[in-house]
Amino acid sequence: MSIMFWDLTLLGVFLVFVSSFLIIERKKIKREGLLFLYHSKWGINLIDKIGKKHERFLKFLSYLSVFVGYILMIAMVYLFAKILVVYLFQADLVRAIKIPPITPLIPYLPQIFKLDFLPPFYFSYWIIILAIVAITHEFFHGIFAKISKVRTKTTGFGFFPFFLPIFLAAFVNLDEKTMEKRSNFEQMAVLSAGTFANILTAILGVFLMWGFFSLAFSPAGVMYDDYAYGFVDSVHITSINGINLTNPTYETLVNLTIPGNLNKILVGDEIFLGIKGISTDGEIALYYDSPAIRNGLSGAITKINGENIRSLDDLSRVISSHEVGENITVLTYNGSGYSEIILTVGNSPDGKPWLGVNFLDTKASGILGTVSAFTTSYKNNHIYYSPNFLAAKFIYDLFWWFVLISFSVALVNMLPVGIFDGGRFFYLTILSVTKSKKIAENSFKIMTAIFLALLVLLMFFWAKSFI
């Protein structure tokens, strides 16, 4: 039976269990704001014990927590601005992403929106990750409150009424009156503690993912980025698909191509088979007439004439061992199955045997690019890795989602908006600088209003991109 069958079965069992619990404990569930909350005393003794035993160390960590809080707030504002630019000016990309900018994290999200560039997100992933992320987040709020002599009155979990009976939130109910009497820094340490916990769990998740990947996966093929191409000045292009040309523009070339087909382009006596694009200095990027593009080669190259290809060196060595014009059998893997194709080794512009595939050396840029590069630095982007046992990919994808969600929760929670910890954190920052409650309150209200208005704007442009 498939993973989906067992996952849906688990979802059904969970819904029955939680529904029964809500019915039995309905007198203890209260409506507070948008949530139905179940209050308990679970974990309070442990919170108090850890807070008391490690008070000195936790006070040291409180400085780090506040510092990380500021870094996350700055990073989130920057990312929000980048996202806003995408939604305002890149409608094609927004359509490709498909997901609305305000979407609850629900099981099967990639499957529902057919986001093939993301791994599947099963219910089993959702419940495990949500439990770890939410419990550690709230637990850290509690222990950092303890070192500031703020009592945890109750703990528990909550439900959005629209998603009953699915558990969506955990909480610690602190003594707010005592909390407000503490210094601004102590309050900020408590507020940032949850996101600090999420960053710690995310970093732990990265190392677990690294370790698991090295044990559970092995190199099994080579993945290329594109077919081989070169740059030429348009003045040298003499014909396309049999139509003679004189100094054509890029737009003319594009209009004369047949989408989805090979397009014969002559540059003097040299043949090219398609247009890739145009460079910043006006040169045209054309695909070489190579075996790969001519035969529609796709997927990871795993074997050539029965010999395993596990690295770029393997690919180069094996191709170099064959003569130009010699037929070879190439085995590829496209993510769902293997296919075999017979190619004739081509002659590269340098006069060497080749397939005509291209490998790009891309450099990480920006916050997201840097974080992504760090979290995947344990593997080569041009190598296909095969799982060593049946459940390897399922477990690896669980780690992947855990890291992504932990980082995401940490970032979003520090957005300077009223409903998040970052909102109160921002208020206390302004209060510390200005010493004026009025200025701090007005700044808090204005910042919240700005971000809520921008969220509405994001939703508008998301909807507009599909019109």
Tab-separated table of C-alpha atoms in Angstrom:
chain	number	residue	atom	x	y	z
A	1	MET	CA	0.000	0.000	0.000
A	2	SER	CA	1.154	3.579	-0.709
A	3	ILE	CA	2.428	6.152	1.791
A	4	MET	CA	-0.668	8.244	1.073
A	5	PHE	CA	-2.988	5.413	2.191
A	6	TRP	CA	-1.286	5.076	5.574
A	7	ASP	CA	-1.026	8.842	5.949
A	8	LEU	CA	-4.737	9.366	5.309
A	9	THR	CA	-5.482	6.528	7.741
A	10	LEU	CA	-3.382	8.300	10.382
A	11	LEU	CA	-5.255	11.541	9.645
A	12	GLY	CA	-8.583	9.775	10.144
A	13	VAL	CA	-7.483	8.218	13.449
A	14	PHE	CA	-6.174	11.593	14.624
A	15	LEU	CA	-9.440	13.366	13.784
A	16	VAL	CA	-11.465	10.746	15.681
A	17	PHE	CA	-9.137	10.966	18.699
A	18	VAL	CA	-9.130	14.775	18.855
A	19	SER	CA	-12.899	14.991	18.262
A	20	SER	CA	-13.486	12.573	21.137
A	21	PHE	CA	-11.119	14.546	23.358
A	22	LEU	CA	-12.890	17.826	22.572
A	23	ILE	CA	-16.283	16.310	23.386
A	24	ILE	CA	-15.069	14.805	26.673
A	25	GLU	CA	-13.169	17.942	27.751
A	26	ARG	CA	-15.587	20.497	26.265
A	27	LYS	CA	-16.164	22.232	29.631
A	28	LYS	CA	-12.450	23.096	29.840
A	29	ILE	CA	-12.338	24.670	26.370
A	30	LYS	CA	-12.921	28.419	26.192
A	31	ARG	CA	-13.226	30.876	23.319
A	32	GLU	CA	-10.519	33.553	23.567
A	33	GLY	CA	-10.257	35.874	20.582
A	34	LEU	CA	-9.971	33.868	17.368
A	35	LEU	CA	-9.091	30.615	19.132
A	36	PHE	CA	-10.685	27.900	21.209
A	37	LEU	CA	-8.162	27.222	23.987
A	38	TYR	CA	-7.713	24.192	26.221
A	39	HIS	CA	-5.948	25.163	29.456
A	40	SER	CA	-3.935	22.641	31.477
A	41	LYS	CA	-0.958	22.406	33.837
A	42	TRP	CA	1.113	20.202	31.533
A	43	GLY	CA	4.834	20.941	31.653
A	44	ILE	CA	4.697	23.782	34.181
A	45	ASN	CA	6.774	21.891	36.762
A	46	LEU	CA	9.394	21.127	34.108
A	47	ILE	CA	9.469	24.773	32.982
A	48	ASP	CA	9.964	25.935	36.579
A	49	LYS	CA	12.607	23.283	37.264
A	50	ILE	CA	14.713	24.148	34.200
A	51	GLY	CA	14.303	27.899	34.713
A	52	LYS	CA	15.456	27.628	38.322
A	53	LYS	CA	18.297	25.141	37.775
A	54	HIS	CA	19.881	26.924	34.783
A	55	GLU	CA	19.038	30.524	35.675
A	56	ARG	CA	22.558	31.925	35.159
A	57	PHE	CA	23.034	30.247	31.772
A	58	LEU	CA	19.562	31.268	30.625
A	59	LYS	CA	20.211	34.891	31.582
A	60	PHE	CA	23.281	34.802	29.355
A	61	LEU	CA	21.177	33.273	26.559
A	62	SER	CA	18.582	36.026	26.967
A	63	TYR	CA	21.051	38.529	25.461
A	64	LEU	CA	21.627	36.220	22.520
A	65	SER	CA	17.872	35.688	22.179
A	66	VAL	CA	17.179	39.434	21.940
A	67	PHE	CA	20.022	39.881	19.447
A	68	VAL	CA	18.679	37.024	17.298
A	69	GLY	CA	15.221	38.597	17.590
A	70	TYR	CA	16.473	41.822	16.016
A	71	ILE	CA	18.299	39.930	13.253
A	72	LEU	CA	15.135	37.968	12.452
A	73	MET	CA	12.978	41.107	12.455
A	74	ILE	CA	15.320	42.901	10.049
A	75	ALA	CA	15.549	39.790	7.854
A	76	MET	CA	11.756	39.371	7.784
A	77	VAL	CA	11.135	43.011	6.836
A	78	TYR	CA	13.712	42.634	4.050
A	79	LEU	CA	12.121	39.390	2.816
A	80	PHE	CA	8.664	40.943	2.977
A	81	ALA	CA	9.885	43.788	0.768
A	82	LYS	CA	11.391	41.298	-1.702
A	83	ILE	CA	8.142	39.314	-1.784
A	84	LEU	CA	6.177	42.520	-2.338
A	85	VAL	CA	8.338	43.383	-5.365
A	86	VAL	CA	7.752	39.908	-6.813
A	87	TYR	CA	3.971	40.151	-6.431
A	88	LEU	CA	3.870	43.672	-7.873
A	89	PHE	CA	6.110	43.185	-10.894
A	90	GLN	CA	6.501	39.458	-11.668
A	91	ALA	CA	3.032	38.111	-12.423
A	92	ASP	CA	4.433	35.092	-14.309
A	93	LEU	CA	6.376	33.968	-11.239
A	94	VAL	CA	3.334	34.516	-9.007
A	95	ARG	CA	1.250	32.308	-11.316
A	96	ALA	CA	3.952	29.623	-11.176
A	97	ILE	CA	4.010	29.719	-7.356
A	98	LYS	CA	0.181	29.407	-7.336
A	99	ILE	CA	-0.201	29.523	-3.533
A	100	PRO	CA	-1.917	32.640	-2.099
A	101	PRO	CA	0.465	34.785	-0.012
A	102	ILE	CA	-1.717	34.185	3.054
A	103	THR	CA	-2.236	30.437	3.302
A	104	PRO	CA	-2.403	28.281	6.456
A	105	LEU	CA	0.160	25.492	6.600
A	106	ILE	CA	-2.000	22.447	5.965
A	107	PRO	CA	-1.129	18.853	5.034
A	108	TYR	CA	-0.857	18.037	1.316
A	109	LEU	CA	-0.340	21.703	0.353
A	110	PRO	CA	2.158	20.965	-2.481
A	111	GLN	CA	-0.053	18.143	-3.754
A	112	ILE	CA	-3.184	20.345	-3.725
A	113	PHE	CA	-1.516	23.154	-5.697
A	114	LYS	CA	0.564	20.741	-7.840
A	115	LEU	CA	3.865	22.286	-6.757
A	116	ASP	CA	6.231	19.700	-8.216
A	117	PHE	CA	9.311	21.681	-7.144
A	118	LEU	CA	8.461	20.923	-3.483
A	119	PRO	CA	8.549	17.499	-1.800
A	120	PRO	CA	5.169	16.103	-0.686
A	121	PHE	CA	3.888	17.360	2.661
A	122	TYR	CA	2.103	14.518	4.429
A	123	PHE	CA	-0.121	14.758	7.489
A	124	SER	CA	2.422	12.695	9.433
A	125	TYR	CA	5.036	15.368	8.666
A	126	TRP	CA	2.615	18.092	9.673
A	127	ILE	CA	1.714	16.700	13.092
A	128	ILE	CA	5.310	15.790	14.034
A	129	ILE	CA	6.773	19.125	12.932
A	130	LEU	CA	3.948	21.211	14.369
A	131	ALA	CA	4.266	19.482	17.740
A	132	ILE	CA	8.048	20.006	17.941
A	133	VAL	CA	8.036	23.580	16.634
A	134	ALA	CA	5.069	24.762	18.727
A	135	ILE	CA	6.030	23.013	21.971
A	136	THR	CA	9.668	24.162	21.939
A	137	HIS	CA	8.567	27.691	20.997
A	138	GLU	CA	6.160	27.978	23.918
A	139	PHE	CA	8.431	26.058	26.300
A	140	PHE	CA	11.190	28.642	25.792
A	141	HIS	CA	8.714	31.462	26.452
A	142	GLY	CA	7.962	29.773	29.774
A	143	ILE	CA	11.529	29.150	30.955
A	144	PHE	CA	12.717	32.647	29.968
A	145	ALA	CA	9.717	34.053	31.840
A	146	LYS	CA	10.732	31.981	34.875
A	147	ILE	CA	14.183	33.610	35.118
A	148	SER	CA	12.418	37.000	35.126
A	149	LYS	CA	10.197	35.777	37.977
A	150	VAL	CA	7.097	35.712	35.758
A	151	ARG	CA	4.771	32.830	36.571
A	152	THR	CA	3.381	30.433	33.964
A	153	LYS	CA	-0.270	30.132	34.962
A	154	THR	CA	-1.365	27.478	32.453
A	155	THR	CA	-0.244	25.706	29.310
A	156	GLY	CA	-2.315	24.140	26.582
A	157	PHE	CA	-3.236	24.082	22.942
A	158	GLY	CA	-5.723	25.862	20.731
A	159	PHE	CA	-7.865	25.404	17.661
A	160	PHE	CA	-9.013	27.810	14.993
A	161	PRO	CA	-12.783	27.282	14.685
A	162	PHE	CA	-12.439	27.025	10.875
A	163	PHE	CA	-10.110	24.019	11.223
A	164	LEU	CA	-11.705	22.034	14.039
A	165	PRO	CA	-10.800	19.476	15.185
A	166	ILE	CA	-7.209	19.888	13.956
A	167	PHE	CA	-4.716	21.121	16.564
A	168	LEU	CA	-3.052	24.285	15.304
A	169	ALA	CA	-1.409	26.072	18.230
A	170	ALA	CA	0.271	25.581	21.588
A	171	PHE	CA	0.545	28.268	24.251
A	172	VAL	CA	1.838	29.204	27.680
A	173	ASN	CA	-0.377	31.564	29.641
A	174	LEU	CA	1.937	33.928	31.535
A	175	ASP	CA	1.074	36.268	34.393
A	176	GLU	CA	0.716	39.386	32.233
A	177	LYS	CA	0.428	41.808	35.158
A	178	THR	CA	3.791	40.663	36.510
A	179	MET	CA	5.221	40.617	32.987
A	180	GLU	CA	4.370	44.292	32.437
A	181	LYS	CA	6.274	45.234	35.606
A	182	ARG	CA	9.508	43.738	34.305
A	183	SER	CA	12.118	45.789	32.443
A	184	ASN	CA	11.775	46.282	28.704
A	185	PHE	CA	14.771	44.038	28.102
A	186	GLU	CA	13.372	41.203	30.244
A	187	GLN	CA	10.065	41.387	28.378
A	188	MET	CA	11.880	41.380	25.030
A	189	ALA	CA	13.900	38.343	26.115
A	190	VAL	CA	10.679	36.461	26.885
A	191	LEU	CA	9.063	37.541	23.601
A	192	SER	CA	12.061	36.564	21.459
A	193	ALA	CA	12.622	33.269	23.291
A	194	GLY	CA	10.140	31.357	21.134
A	195	THR	CA	11.774	32.341	17.858
A	196	PHE	CA	15.185	31.685	19.415
A	197	ALA	CA	13.986	28.137	20.135
A	198	ASN	CA	12.825	27.761	16.528
A	199	ILE	CA	16.243	28.845	15.243
A	200	LEU	CA	17.949	26.317	17.533
A	201	THR	CA	15.656	23.504	16.368
A	202	ALA	CA	16.190	24.550	12.741
A	203	ILE	CA	19.980	24.403	13.149
A	204	LEU	CA	19.675	21.027	14.873
A	205	GLY	CA	17.467	19.895	11.989
A	206	VAL	CA	20.102	20.953	9.453
A	207	PHE	CA	22.779	18.847	11.148
A	208	LEU	CA	20.415	15.875	11.453
A	209	MET	CA	19.549	16.260	7.773
A	210	TRP	CA	23.241	16.378	6.847
A	211	GLY	CA	24.049	13.284	8.899
A	212	PHE	CA	21.068	11.306	7.665
A	213	PHE	CA	21.712	12.196	4.033
A	214	SER	CA	25.342	11.042	4.200
A	215	LEU	CA	24.228	7.668	5.578
A	216	ALA	CA	21.048	7.125	3.571
A	217	PHE	CA	21.962	8.342	0.061
A	218	SER	CA	24.731	7.561	-2.424
A	219	PRO	CA	25.867	9.284	-5.659
A	220	ALA	CA	24.138	7.572	-8.577
A	221	GLY	CA	24.169	9.988	-11.506
A	222	VAL	CA	25.003	13.399	-12.930
A	223	MET	CA	22.478	16.215	-13.405
A	224	TYR	CA	23.167	18.979	-15.906
A	225	ASP	CA	21.603	22.442	-15.975
A	226	ASP	CA	21.062	22.970	-19.695
A	227	TYR	CA	22.125	21.966	-23.174
A	228	ALA	CA	25.425	23.471	-24.328
A	229	TYR	CA	25.169	26.950	-25.828
A	230	GLY	CA	27.411	29.753	-27.050
A	231	PHE	CA	27.138	33.499	-27.653
A	232	VAL	CA	27.204	35.095	-31.098
A	233	ASP	CA	26.649	38.585	-32.476
A	234	SER	CA	23.329	38.733	-34.334
A	235	VAL	CA	25.070	40.254	-37.360
A	236	HIS	CA	26.671	36.845	-38.005
A	237	ILE	CA	23.344	34.947	-38.081
A	238	THR	CA	22.545	34.266	-41.739
A	239	SER	CA	19.385	32.134	-41.614
A	240	ILE	CA	16.824	30.462	-39.375
A	241	ASN	CA	14.661	27.534	-40.484
A	242	GLY	CA	15.673	28.179	-44.104
A	243	ILE	CA	14.814	31.893	-44.049
A	244	ASN	CA	17.764	34.080	-45.032
A	245	LEU	CA	18.507	36.970	-42.680
A	246	THR	CA	20.637	40.090	-42.630
A	247	ASN	CA	21.582	41.573	-39.257
A	248	PRO	CA	18.354	40.336	-37.558
A	249	THR	CA	17.129	41.654	-34.204
A	250	TYR	CA	16.534	39.320	-31.263
A	251	GLU	CA	12.769	39.818	-31.604
A	252	THR	CA	12.935	38.793	-35.281
A	253	LEU	CA	14.784	35.605	-34.378
A	254	VAL	CA	12.273	34.704	-31.677
A	255	ASN	CA	9.325	35.315	-34.014
A	256	LEU	CA	10.835	32.984	-36.627
A	257	THR	CA	11.342	30.069	-34.230
A	258	ILE	CA	8.845	27.234	-33.860
A	259	PRO	CA	8.155	26.681	-30.117
A	260	GLY	CA	8.791	23.121	-28.936
A	261	ASN	CA	10.799	22.227	-32.065
A	262	LEU	CA	14.447	22.254	-33.030
A	263	ASN	CA	15.178	25.383	-35.058
A	264	LYS	CA	18.063	25.278	-37.524
A	265	ILE	CA	20.083	28.469	-37.209
A	266	LEU	CA	23.109	29.150	-39.416
A	267	VAL	CA	26.012	31.288	-38.254
A	268	GLY	CA	28.280	31.159	-41.269
A	269	ASP	CA	28.842	27.425	-41.793
A	270	GLU	CA	28.102	26.493	-38.163
A	271	ILE	CA	24.711	25.029	-37.209
A	272	PHE	CA	22.813	25.837	-34.005
A	273	LEU	CA	19.475	24.344	-32.954
A	274	GLY	CA	17.704	26.926	-30.813
A	275	ILE	CA	17.703	30.260	-29.021
A	276	LYS	CA	18.361	30.433	-25.292
A	277	GLY	CA	18.216	34.198	-24.800
A	278	ILE	CA	20.108	37.455	-25.059
A	279	SER	CA	22.959	38.709	-22.875
A	280	THR	CA	23.181	42.137	-21.260
A	281	ASP	CA	25.623	43.286	-23.944
A	282	GLY	CA	23.286	42.236	-26.772
A	283	GLU	CA	24.864	38.927	-27.816
A	284	ILE	CA	22.493	36.068	-28.687
A	285	ALA	CA	22.821	32.770	-26.797
A	286	LEU	CA	22.294	29.857	-29.224
A	287	TYR	CA	22.179	26.131	-28.524
A	288	TYR	CA	24.890	24.146	-30.283
A	289	ASP	CA	23.977	21.278	-32.603
A	290	SER	CA	24.861	18.603	-30.049
A	291	PRO	CA	23.730	14.994	-29.412
A	292	ALA	CA	21.944	15.984	-26.183
A	293	ILE	CA	19.579	18.597	-27.641
A	294	ARG	CA	19.138	16.781	-30.955
A	295	ASN	CA	17.916	13.643	-29.162
A	296	GLY	CA	16.018	15.388	-26.350
A	297	LEU	CA	18.219	14.012	-23.577
A	298	SER	CA	16.639	14.621	-20.157
A	299	GLY	CA	17.047	13.497	-16.558
A	300	ALA	CA	20.097	12.478	-14.555
A	301	ILE	CA	22.732	10.531	-16.505
A	302	THR	CA	23.288	7.334	-14.502
A	303	LYS	CA	25.084	4.997	-16.936
A	304	ILE	CA	26.877	5.105	-20.279
A	305	ASN	CA	27.349	1.761	-22.028
A	306	GLY	CA	26.663	0.043	-18.706
A	307	GLU	CA	29.332	2.004	-16.802
A	308	ASN	CA	28.142	3.868	-13.691
A	309	ILE	CA	28.326	7.667	-13.830
A	310	ARG	CA	28.587	8.987	-10.267
A	311	SER	CA	30.500	12.241	-10.712
A	312	LEU	CA	31.378	14.906	-13.269
A	313	ASP	CA	34.822	13.299	-13.559
A	314	ASP	CA	33.182	9.967	-14.424
A	315	LEU	CA	31.122	11.633	-17.153
A	316	SER	CA	34.119	13.456	-18.623
A	317	ARG	CA	36.319	10.359	-18.510
A	318	VAL	CA	33.769	8.036	-20.121
A	319	ILE	CA	32.830	10.470	-22.917
A	320	SER	CA	36.513	11.171	-23.637
A	321	SER	CA	37.136	7.440	-24.020
A	322	HIS	CA	34.828	7.319	-27.067
A	323	GLU	CA	35.409	8.597	-30.584
A	324	VAL	CA	33.369	11.283	-32.332
A	325	GLY	CA	30.653	9.526	-34.346
A	326	GLU	CA	30.584	6.465	-32.083
A	327	ASN	CA	27.187	5.287	-30.806
A	328	ILE	CA	26.718	5.030	-27.040
A	329	THR	CA	23.819	3.929	-24.827
A	330	VAL	CA	22.877	6.442	-22.129
A	331	LEU	CA	20.673	5.509	-19.165
A	332	THR	CA	18.863	8.398	-17.473
A	333	TYR	CA	16.561	8.815	-14.465
A	334	ASN	CA	13.820	11.478	-14.491
A	335	GLY	CA	12.604	11.182	-10.892
A	336	SER	CA	9.992	8.518	-11.534
A	337	GLY	CA	11.705	5.981	-13.788
A	338	TYR	CA	14.651	5.068	-15.986
A	339	SER	CA	14.904	5.422	-19.750
A	340	GLU	CA	17.552	4.387	-22.258
A	341	ILE	CA	18.621	6.319	-25.340
A	342	ILE	CA	21.232	5.703	-28.029
A	343	LEU	CA	23.296	8.770	-28.935
A	344	THR	CA	26.068	9.434	-31.407
A	345	VAL	CA	29.018	11.146	-29.715
A	346	GLY	CA	29.348	14.684	-31.084
A	347	ASN	CA	32.257	16.972	-31.843
A	348	SER	CA	32.563	19.977	-29.492
A	349	PRO	CA	33.688	23.446	-30.678
A	350	ASP	CA	37.083	22.493	-29.194
A	351	GLY	CA	37.231	19.381	-31.361
A	352	LYS	CA	36.667	16.935	-28.487
A	353	PRO	CA	34.026	14.186	-28.003
A	354	TRP	CA	30.966	15.478	-26.154
A	355	LEU	CA	27.266	15.081	-25.386
A	356	GLY	CA	26.592	18.820	-25.334
A	357	VAL	CA	25.355	19.380	-21.786
A	358	ASN	CA	26.094	22.432	-19.664
A	359	PHE	CA	26.878	22.781	-15.946
A	360	LEU	CA	26.360	26.204	-14.354
A	361	ASP	CA	28.390	27.351	-11.369
A	362	THR	CA	25.725	29.444	-9.648
A	363	LYS	CA	26.623	31.556	-6.626
A	364	ALA	CA	24.236	32.121	-3.727
A	365	SER	CA	22.953	35.671	-3.316
A	366	GLY	CA	20.673	37.380	-0.828
A	367	ILE	CA	19.431	36.046	2.515
A	368	LEU	CA	17.335	33.210	1.100
A	369	GLY	CA	20.072	32.133	-1.299
A	370	THR	CA	22.706	32.108	1.443
A	371	VAL	CA	20.512	30.144	3.858
A	372	SER	CA	19.547	27.675	1.123
A	373	ALA	CA	23.191	27.206	0.102
A	374	PHE	CA	24.182	26.577	3.726
A	375	THR	CA	21.438	24.048	4.386
A	376	THR	CA	22.294	22.064	1.217
A	377	SER	CA	26.097	22.447	1.277
A	378	TYR	CA	26.491	18.750	2.121
A	379	LYS	CA	25.610	17.719	-1.431
A	380	ASN	CA	26.660	18.608	-4.965
A	381	ASN	CA	23.843	20.198	-6.965
A	382	HIS	CA	25.035	18.402	-10.109
A	383	ILE	CA	24.908	14.931	-8.573
A	384	TYR	CA	21.813	12.731	-8.398
A	385	TYR	CA	21.738	10.766	-5.139
A	386	SER	CA	19.732	7.561	-4.855
A	387	PRO	CA	18.284	6.334	-1.532
A	388	ASN	CA	20.005	3.351	0.069
A	389	PHE	CA	16.766	1.991	1.535
A	390	LEU	CA	13.035	2.323	0.908
A	391	ALA	CA	12.131	4.873	3.596
A	392	ALA	CA	15.181	7.112	3.069
A	393	LYS	CA	13.448	9.761	0.964
A	394	PHE	CA	10.398	9.845	3.248
A	395	ILE	CA	12.605	10.526	6.287
A	396	TYR	CA	14.829	13.015	4.455
A	397	ASP	CA	11.807	15.010	3.253
A	398	LEU	CA	10.572	15.090	6.855
A	399	PHE	CA	13.864	16.704	7.938
A	400	TRP	CA	13.673	19.099	4.972
A	401	TRP	CA	10.214	20.331	5.910
A	402	PHE	CA	11.193	20.520	9.580
A	403	VAL	CA	14.108	22.852	8.804
A	404	LEU	CA	12.040	24.996	6.421
A	405	ILE	CA	9.098	25.363	8.802
A	406	SER	CA	11.307	26.060	11.840
A	407	PHE	CA	13.102	28.883	10.016
A	408	SER	CA	9.823	30.188	8.574
A	409	VAL	CA	8.036	30.283	11.940
A	410	ALA	CA	11.012	32.092	13.503
A	411	LEU	CA	10.991	34.714	10.745
A	412	VAL	CA	7.239	35.287	10.506
A	413	ASN	CA	6.840	35.477	14.284
A	414	MET	CA	9.243	38.439	14.436
A	415	LEU	CA	7.296	40.478	11.892
A	416	PRO	CA	6.522	43.808	13.656
A	417	VAL	CA	2.753	43.241	13.549
A	418	GLY	CA	0.387	43.162	16.515
A	419	ILE	CA	-0.640	39.508	16.290
A	420	PHE	CA	2.977	38.266	16.466
A	421	ASP	CA	5.632	38.407	19.200
A	422	GLY	CA	7.511	40.773	16.902
A	423	GLY	CA	4.754	43.359	17.322
A	424	ARG	CA	5.214	43.698	21.086
A	425	PHE	CA	8.995	43.387	20.591
A	426	PHE	CA	8.872	46.375	18.220
A	427	TYR	CA	6.721	48.352	20.674
A	428	LEU	CA	9.207	47.760	23.515
A	429	THR	CA	12.093	48.776	21.251
A	430	ILE	CA	10.468	52.125	20.437
A	431	LEU	CA	9.561	52.576	24.110
A	432	SER	CA	13.178	51.943	25.153
A	433	VAL	CA	14.455	54.506	22.641
A	434	THR	CA	11.855	57.269	23.098
A	435	LYS	CA	10.791	56.653	26.740
A	436	SER	CA	7.301	57.640	25.560
A	437	LYS	CA	4.387	55.200	25.712
A	438	LYS	CA	2.364	57.395	23.369
A	439	ILE	CA	5.035	57.377	20.660
A	440	ALA	CA	5.580	53.633	21.120
A	441	GLU	CA	1.851	52.870	20.905
A	442	ASN	CA	1.362	55.054	17.833
A	443	SER	CA	4.422	53.538	16.128
A	444	PHE	CA	3.119	50.057	16.938
A	445	LYS	CA	-0.344	50.845	15.504
A	446	ILE	CA	1.075	52.474	12.363
A	447	MET	CA	3.494	49.609	11.699
A	448	THR	CA	0.734	47.024	12.157
A	449	ALA	CA	-1.608	48.963	9.852
A	450	ILE	CA	1.089	49.272	7.172
A	451	PHE	CA	1.847	45.563	7.120
A	452	LEU	CA	-1.820	44.555	7.153
A	453	ALA	CA	-2.461	46.916	4.228
A	454	LEU	CA	0.495	45.427	2.366
A	455	LEU	CA	-0.865	41.923	2.990
A	456	VAL	CA	-4.167	42.983	1.421
A	457	LEU	CA	-2.169	44.409	-1.491
A	458	LEU	CA	-0.324	41.091	-1.881
A	459	MET	CA	-3.614	39.210	-2.030
A	460	PHE	CA	-4.941	41.664	-4.617
A	461	PHE	CA	-1.933	41.251	-6.910
A	462	TRP	CA	-1.979	37.477	-6.410
A	463	ALA	CA	-5.589	37.381	-7.640
A	464	LYS	CA	-4.802	39.884	-10.412
A	465	SER	CA	-1.968	37.684	-11.758
A	466	PHE	CA	-4.527	35.020	-12.769
A	467	ILE	CA	-6.783	37.430	-14.675
